[in-house]
Amino acid sequence: MLVAENITKRFSGVTALDNVCLELHEGKVNAILGENGAGKSTLMKILSGVYPDYEGQLLWNGRPVRFANTKEAQEAGIAIIHQELNLIPYLSITENIFLGQEIETIWGTLDKKKMRQTTTELLQKLKLNVAPETKINELKVGQQQLVEIAKALLLSPQVIIMDEPTSAITDQEVETLFDIINELKQENKTIAYISHKLDELFRIADRYIVLRDGKSIDSGEMAGMNHDQLIQKMVGREIFVHQKPALSVPQEELLSVQHFSLKRSTKRPELVLDDLSFTLKRGEILGIFGLMGAGRTELFEALFGLYPSLTTGTVRIEGKEVKITSPVEAVKEGLALVPEDRKRDGIVPIMDVKQNISLASLAYHVEKNGVLNTQAETELATKYIQELGIKTSSSGQLIKNLSGGNQQKAILGKWLATHPKILLLDEPTRGIDVHAKSEIYKLILQLAASGLGILMVSSELPEIFAVSDRVLVLSEGTLTLETPVENATEDKLLKAAISKKC
Amino acid sequence: MQTTLETQKQRLSKLQPLIALFVLCLIIGLLSDKFFTVSNFWNVLRQISVNICLSVGMTLVVLMAGIDLSVGSVLALCGAITAGLFKMGIELPSQNLYIGFTLLGASLAGVLTGALLGFFNGFVITRFKVPSFVATLAMLTVARGLTMLWTKGFPISGLGEQFAYMGTGWFLGVPVPVWISAVVVALAVFLSDKTKLGRYIYAIGGNENASLLSGININKVKIIVYTIAGALAAVGGLMVTSRLDSAQPNAGTGYELDSIAAVVIGGTSLSGGKGSIWGTVLGAIIIGVLNNGLVLLNVSPFWQQVVKGFVILLAVIIDKANSKNG
């Protein structure tokens, strides 16, 4: 059927896939398993023509192929349903399904009748009981997911790739989806199904393929496997542990979060974070692990005052209850947030290193009556460039010209200049090479030893083990595990992250 | 080696508007003997002083990746309010009350009105997350309507010599409007380069998310900047009214486009974060010289518009090419 041989894919120096081999069996549901960052989505994007440049080759029905774009893959018979919904909200179901595949009459106008008819047939097949004229934004998320599937089925593909199709839909909609998958199987369609919800996979998958760190680890029949065996295959790496410097301050309580909840939005009351309670001591590093969508980033953003009207619960800093309703207040209370997406939320790319470092602390260090003191600013920047070992030609270098690791250090510098009490680090080493990673870990450990309290979100288990004193595990917005790092094992954490709420 | 080359390139791209201005002056000077005269020099500067006031405010707004389309209408309303208050004061016959205004009082009232309208722009943009294009487009209409209401559709004229000083007078051998715009430019350069507010303006335009997460009160900064832009439009309104000795209800129509043109020609990026007050001043001078030159060369005013349009396009294309290389 579809076979991938020795696929290697690099993103600007980072190897995402390393000699991966995979075989999709015809007429079966092939489950692709792996942790976040294992390379599942990258591999699927290669199969479906999203990434045309890679090493290795694809065999399609025995013939080598290389798809230059998704259209070629579609025409060959491979359709992908992406993790994020790719529908246009203000267009109708029909218009979305036929987007780029419009049927025209001999006059060159749109053949709306025919398209409408085909859409109706597809919707019937998927048991989606809505009119084809309905606009996408009037549909529920689960229904939108079904429209995505309808769109994929339009060209009657042989292979359908589903990337985390159940991440946004309700249990009932999952049942409908599984019925559809079974029907597709009857029609001898091949399905590649990516998910980290193991329970689902046991119900519907025929075969499994495990990826870990961009390598193919194992594959085989699903029958006869159990939870623990699969998890074992997904984890199991060497862990490198840094020497922790001795703590220079007494271990008193710094942050206490009690019954902390966050609603999705004012219109959608479901809880993104559900009744979280935890504490953080001075000098402690609390690792927060969870899979995508577990609510880790939302926890940080909510603590930092981005959703004041959606949160409930109490937050105490040094024993004093605080109400943080904006980032301005968060900074005043001694919080600092190093965001996950450095480019989008972290750096101001067209400013230089110095201006990025001073940005959050102008009010404390370098201005008087609103007038900037550029000399003080340069001194401040130079201090952190030296202390954190930021490699830059000068403090006047544009920050976008620095490597990811050095940009991250500059952002750390920006926050240290505000003399924070608590650091919130969201995926602090994402997209950073191995060497710079280990430097950042060293810095994190030093900062904790100097008395800061650190909350660190990570989806990389080795990272959690490398620096944490204690680990919290989030799963779908609830706290499923809290443990000292000494008692934690990889599969214990992963199990807690995968487990559904009881 | 490479870095010095790069900075040289950057410096060169910063000098581009200046070189363009120089070449432009040279060409017009060769074609017309009236161009390089002292009186024409002051003439050009006096003509652009209104646009400079508007463009300075516009630069601050555009640096934050916003836009202010309302400046032309705000200019008209504030000019009319000042003229009306100065000439007629406020009469409340029911309470047998009359409030007269000195020139200073009326001018302050005009500037205050501009600041208030700008504040309102900023408030709507930050509180209701309305795109600045839409919010200020609405203000463009509202302020024009208010001007018509205030003036009942007729010019307010005959304001007297004292009033005319602002637009036509001379001080120490330099026209008063040139003094005013010079002070505005000096204050704005100081604000944008030397103050915390200025830094925040650049940061918000460079990356609004990062600025928010750095604990910058971005709503406050935005409101302040739109308020400044409104106040500067009012200052422009005073100068226009004074020069014409009359507040015209349709004054300032289309001025927002001239000021956006000056900002863009001056190298400020419409996507925010990049640019300078000095660039805008140069942009305004280039437009002024171009207008002046085309008039001196007896080019039809219709052709002037066409030429101006192409100059704006050219400026943006050159800027795009530069940023691609850099």
PDB file of C-alpha atoms in Angstrom, chain A residues 145-300:
ATOM      1  CA  GLN A 145     -14.712  17.827  12.304  1.00  0.00           C
ATOM      2  CA  LEU A 146     -17.170  15.731  10.308  1.00  0.00           C
ATOM      3  CA  VAL A 147     -17.214  18.344   7.564  1.00  0.00           C
ATOM      4  CA  GLU A 148     -13.417  18.054   7.439  1.00  0.00           C
ATOM      5  CA  ILE A 149     -13.840  14.332   6.957  1.00  0.00           C
ATOM      6  CA  ALA A 150     -16.450  14.897   4.258  1.00  0.00           C
ATOM      7  CA  LYS A 151     -14.006  17.203   2.521  1.00  0.00           C
ATOM      8  CA  ALA A 152     -11.337  14.496   2.669  1.00  0.00           C
ATOM      9  CA  LEU A 153     -13.751  11.902   1.298  1.00  0.00           C
ATOM     10  CA  LEU A 154     -14.787  14.046  -1.662  1.00  0.00           C
ATOM     11  CA  LEU A 155     -12.054  12.703  -3.908  1.00  0.00           C
ATOM     12  CA  SER A 156     -12.685   9.098  -2.696  1.00  0.00           C
ATOM     13  CA  PRO A 157      -9.150   8.660  -1.428  1.00  0.00           C
ATOM     14  CA  GLN A 158      -7.536   5.285  -0.761  1.00  0.00           C
ATOM     15  CA  VAL A 159      -5.669   6.507   2.307  1.00  0.00           C
ATOM     16  CA  ILE A 160      -7.105   8.829   4.916  1.00  0.00           C
ATOM     17  CA  ILE A 161      -4.787  10.329   7.486  1.00  0.00           C
ATOM     18  CA  MET A 162      -6.467  11.582  10.669  1.00  0.00           C
ATOM     19  CA  ASP A 163      -4.299  13.708  12.951  1.00  0.00           C
ATOM     20  CA  GLU A 164      -5.801  13.719  16.456  1.00  0.00           C
ATOM     21  CA  PRO A 165      -9.383  13.777  15.163  1.00  0.00           C
ATOM     22  CA  THR A 166     -10.929  13.430  18.610  1.00  0.00           C
ATOM     23  CA  SER A 167      -9.002  16.174  20.382  1.00  0.00           C
ATOM     24  CA  ALA A 168     -11.896  18.636  20.106  1.00  0.00           C
ATOM     25  CA  ILE A 169     -15.050  16.559  20.060  1.00  0.00           C
ATOM     26  CA  THR A 170     -17.430  15.071  22.610  1.00  0.00           C
ATOM     27  CA  ASP A 171     -17.704  11.383  23.535  1.00  0.00           C
ATOM     28  CA  GLN A 172     -20.872  10.993  21.527  1.00  0.00           C
ATOM     29  CA  GLU A 173     -19.279  12.491  18.455  1.00  0.00           C
ATOM     30  CA  VAL A 174     -16.345  10.131  18.950  1.00  0.00           C
ATOM     31  CA  GLU A 175     -18.778   7.217  18.634  1.00  0.00           C
ATOM     32  CA  THR A 176     -20.086   8.608  15.327  1.00  0.00           C
ATOM     33  CA  LEU A 177     -16.524   9.009  14.115  1.00  0.00           C
ATOM     34  CA  PHE A 178     -15.704   5.405  14.997  1.00  0.00           C
ATOM     35  CA  ASP A 179     -18.785   4.178  13.112  1.00  0.00           C
ATOM     36  CA  ILE A 180     -17.599   6.101  10.089  1.00  0.00           C
ATOM     37  CA  ILE A 181     -14.102   4.689  10.406  1.00  0.00           C
ATOM     38  CA  ASN A 182     -15.530   1.185  10.526  1.00  0.00           C
ATOM     39  CA  GLU A 183     -17.574   1.841   7.410  1.00  0.00           C
ATOM     40  CA  LEU A 184     -14.518   3.168   5.609  1.00  0.00           C
ATOM     41  CA  LYS A 185     -12.722  -0.006   6.584  1.00  0.00           C
ATOM     42  CA  GLN A 186     -15.520  -2.057   5.041  1.00  0.00           C
ATOM     43  CA  GLU A 187     -14.852  -0.164   1.819  1.00  0.00           C
ATOM     44  CA  ASN A 188     -11.231  -1.294   2.082  1.00  0.00           C
ATOM     45  CA  LYS A 189      -9.931   2.219   2.733  1.00  0.00           C
ATOM     46  CA  THR A 190      -6.674   2.559   4.600  1.00  0.00           C
ATOM     47  CA  ILE A 191      -6.608   4.782   7.641  1.00  0.00           C
ATOM     48  CA  ALA A 192      -3.676   6.295   9.474  1.00  0.00           C
ATOM     49  CA  TYR A 193      -4.890   7.401  12.878  1.00  0.00           C
ATOM     50  CA  ILE A 194      -2.797   9.610  15.120  1.00  0.00           C
ATOM     51  CA  SER A 195      -3.821   9.905  18.721  1.00  0.00           C
ATOM     52  CA  HIS A 196      -2.359   9.713  22.160  1.00  0.00           C
ATOM     53  CA  LYS A 197      -5.594   8.502  23.684  1.00  0.00           C
ATOM     54  CA  LEU A 198      -4.678   4.859  24.109  1.00  0.00           C
ATOM     55  CA  ASP A 199      -8.191   3.759  25.063  1.00  0.00           C
ATOM     56  CA  GLU A 200      -9.442   4.888  21.676  1.00  0.00           C
ATOM     57  CA  LEU A 201      -6.685   3.094  19.863  1.00  0.00           C
ATOM     58  CA  PHE A 202      -7.468  -0.184  21.588  1.00  0.00           C
ATOM     59  CA  ARG A 203     -11.039   0.118  20.385  1.00  0.00           C
ATOM     60  CA  ILE A 204     -10.425   0.883  16.778  1.00  0.00           C
ATOM     61  CA  ALA A 205      -6.855   0.308  15.624  1.00  0.00           C
ATOM     62  CA  ASP A 206      -5.723  -2.887  13.919  1.00  0.00           C
ATOM     63  CA  ARG A 207      -2.034  -2.105  13.864  1.00  0.00           C
ATOM     64  CA  TYR A 208       0.319   0.206  15.732  1.00  0.00           C
ATOM     65  CA  ILE A 209       3.414   2.096  14.716  1.00  0.00           C
ATOM     66  CA  VAL A 210       5.441   3.737  17.490  1.00  0.00           C
ATOM     67  CA  LEU A 211       7.683   6.735  16.919  1.00  0.00           C
ATOM     68  CA  ARG A 212      10.042   8.126  19.512  1.00  0.00           C
ATOM     69  CA  ASP A 213      12.384  11.099  19.108  1.00  0.00           C
ATOM     70  CA  GLY A 214      11.916  11.041  15.353  1.00  0.00           C
ATOM     71  CA  LYS A 215      12.807   7.369  14.995  1.00  0.00           C
ATOM     72  CA  SER A 216      10.547   4.438  14.206  1.00  0.00           C
ATOM     73  CA  ILE A 217      10.680   2.135  17.204  1.00  0.00           C
ATOM     74  CA  ASP A 218       8.296  -0.717  16.562  1.00  0.00           C
ATOM     75  CA  SER A 219       5.180  -1.763  14.719  1.00  0.00           C
ATOM     76  CA  GLY A 220       2.836  -4.714  14.774  1.00  0.00           C
ATOM     77  CA  GLU A 221      -0.642  -6.022  15.433  1.00  0.00           C
ATOM     78  CA  MET A 222      -2.655  -4.229  18.049  1.00  0.00           C
ATOM     79  CA  ALA A 223      -4.206  -7.488  19.239  1.00  0.00           C
ATOM     80  CA  GLY A 224      -2.287  -8.875  22.194  1.00  0.00           C
ATOM     81  CA  MET A 225      -0.819  -5.513  23.244  1.00  0.00           C
ATOM     82  CA  ASN A 226      -1.752  -3.722  26.434  1.00  0.00           C
ATOM     83  CA  HIS A 227      -1.467  -0.183  27.784  1.00  0.00           C
ATOM     84  CA  ASP A 228       1.770  -0.661  29.626  1.00  0.00           C
ATOM     85  CA  GLN A 229       3.542  -2.343  26.755  1.00  0.00           C
ATOM     86  CA  LEU A 230       2.686   0.497  24.411  1.00  0.00           C
ATOM     87  CA  ILE A 231       3.681   3.177  26.895  1.00  0.00           C
ATOM     88  CA  GLN A 232       6.942   1.325  27.457  1.00  0.00           C
ATOM     89  CA  LYS A 233       7.644   1.595  23.752  1.00  0.00           C
ATOM     90  CA  MET A 234       6.743   5.285  23.641  1.00  0.00           C
ATOM     91  CA  VAL A 235       9.143   6.252  26.451  1.00  0.00           C
ATOM     92  CA  GLY A 236      12.327   4.627  27.651  1.00  0.00           C
ATOM     93  CA  ARG A 237      15.149   7.029  26.962  1.00  0.00           C
ATOM     94  CA  GLU A 238      18.224   7.872  28.870  1.00  0.00           C
ATOM     95  CA  ILE A 239      17.831  10.775  31.224  1.00  0.00           C
ATOM     96  CA  PHE A 240      20.581  13.235  31.912  1.00  0.00           C
ATOM     97  CA  VAL A 241      20.536  14.758  35.362  1.00  0.00           C
ATOM     98  CA  HIS A 242      22.286  17.957  36.274  1.00  0.00           C
ATOM     99  CA  GLN A 243      23.914  18.526  39.591  1.00  0.00           C
ATOM    100  CA  LYS A 244      21.656  20.826  41.574  1.00  0.00           C
ATOM    101  CA  PRO A 245      23.460  23.690  43.311  1.00  0.00           C
ATOM    102  CA  ALA A 246      22.803  24.032  47.042  1.00  0.00           C
ATOM    103  CA  LEU A 247      19.886  26.244  47.980  1.00  0.00           C
ATOM    104  CA  SER A 248      20.864  29.565  49.547  1.00  0.00           C
ATOM    105  CA  VAL A 249      17.476  30.459  51.052  1.00  0.00           C
ATOM    106  CA  PRO A 250      15.065  28.866  53.492  1.00  0.00           C
ATOM    107  CA  GLN A 251      12.399  26.746  51.854  1.00  0.00           C
ATOM    108  CA  GLU A 252       9.327  28.779  52.743  1.00  0.00           C
ATOM    109  CA  GLU A 253       6.102  28.846  50.809  1.00  0.00           C
ATOM    110  CA  LEU A 254       6.148  31.370  47.991  1.00  0.00           C
ATOM    111  CA  LEU A 255       3.077  30.706  45.892  1.00  0.00           C
ATOM    112  CA  SER A 256      -0.149  28.999  46.791  1.00  0.00           C
ATOM    113  CA  VAL A 257      -2.872  28.377  44.231  1.00  0.00           C
ATOM    114  CA  GLN A 258      -6.189  27.055  45.557  1.00  0.00           C
ATOM    115  CA  HIS A 259      -9.239  25.805  43.638  1.00  0.00           C
ATOM    116  CA  PHE A 260      -8.088  27.552  40.495  1.00  0.00           C
ATOM    117  CA  SER A 261     -10.443  27.142  37.520  1.00  0.00           C
ATOM    118  CA  LEU A 262     -10.612  28.694  34.068  1.00  0.00           C
ATOM    119  CA  LYS A 263     -13.587  28.804  31.728  1.00  0.00           C
ATOM    120  CA  ARG A 264     -13.129  28.523  27.961  1.00  0.00           C
ATOM    121  CA  SER A 265     -14.899  31.816  27.278  1.00  0.00           C
ATOM    122  CA  THR A 266     -17.840  33.795  28.533  1.00  0.00           C
ATOM    123  CA  LYS A 267     -20.039  32.012  26.022  1.00  0.00           C
ATOM    124  CA  ARG A 268     -18.572  28.541  26.484  1.00  0.00           C
ATOM    125  CA  PRO A 269     -18.580  27.674  30.162  1.00  0.00           C
ATOM    126  CA  GLU A 270     -16.690  24.355  29.953  1.00  0.00           C
ATOM    127  CA  LEU A 271     -13.601  24.321  32.130  1.00  0.00           C
ATOM    128  CA  VAL A 272     -10.165  24.463  30.583  1.00  0.00           C
ATOM    129  CA  LEU A 273      -8.671  24.251  34.065  1.00  0.00           C
ATOM    130  CA  ASP A 274     -10.683  22.435  36.667  1.00  0.00           C
ATOM    131  CA  ASP A 275     -10.109  23.119  40.367  1.00  0.00           C
ATOM    132  CA  LEU A 276      -6.306  23.091  40.495  1.00  0.00           C
ATOM    133  CA  SER A 277      -4.547  23.451  43.831  1.00  0.00           C
ATOM    134  CA  PHE A 278      -0.812  23.461  44.341  1.00  0.00           C
ATOM    135  CA  THR A 279       1.969  25.322  46.119  1.00  0.00           C
ATOM    136  CA  LEU A 280       5.471  26.394  45.224  1.00  0.00           C
ATOM    137  CA  LYS A 281       8.320  26.970  47.657  1.00  0.00           C
ATOM    138  CA  ARG A 282      11.154  29.424  47.393  1.00  0.00           C
ATOM    139  CA  GLY A 283      13.977  27.834  45.438  1.00  0.00           C
ATOM    140  CA  GLU A 284      11.787  25.052  44.166  1.00  0.00           C
ATOM    141  CA  ILE A 285      11.317  23.986  40.552  1.00  0.00           C
ATOM    142  CA  LEU A 286       7.907  22.565  39.893  1.00  0.00           C
ATOM    143  CA  GLY A 287       7.689  20.741  36.579  1.00  0.00           C
ATOM    144  CA  ILE A 288       4.295  20.671  34.916  1.00  0.00           C
ATOM    145  CA  PHE A 289       3.821  17.854  32.448  1.00  0.00           C
ATOM    146  CA  GLY A 290       0.880  17.164  30.189  1.00  0.00           C
ATOM    147  CA  LEU A 291       0.000  16.431  26.616  1.00  0.00           C
ATOM    148  CA  MET A 292      -1.141  18.978  24.094  1.00  0.00           C
ATOM    149  CA  GLY A 293      -4.448  20.518  25.128  1.00  0.00           C
ATOM    150  CA  ALA A 294      -4.023  19.611  28.789  1.00  0.00           C
ATOM    151  CA  GLY A 295      -4.247  23.291  29.770  1.00  0.00           C
ATOM    152  CA  ARG A 296      -0.619  23.959  30.673  1.00  0.00           C
ATOM    153  CA  THR A 297      -0.162  27.167  28.701  1.00  0.00           C
ATOM    154  CA  GLU A 298      -3.620  28.327  29.768  1.00  0.00           C
ATOM    155  CA  LEU A 299      -2.619  27.837  33.421  1.00  0.00           C
ATOM    156  CA  PHE A 300       0.320  30.208  32.962  1.00  0.00           C
TER     157      PHE A 300
END
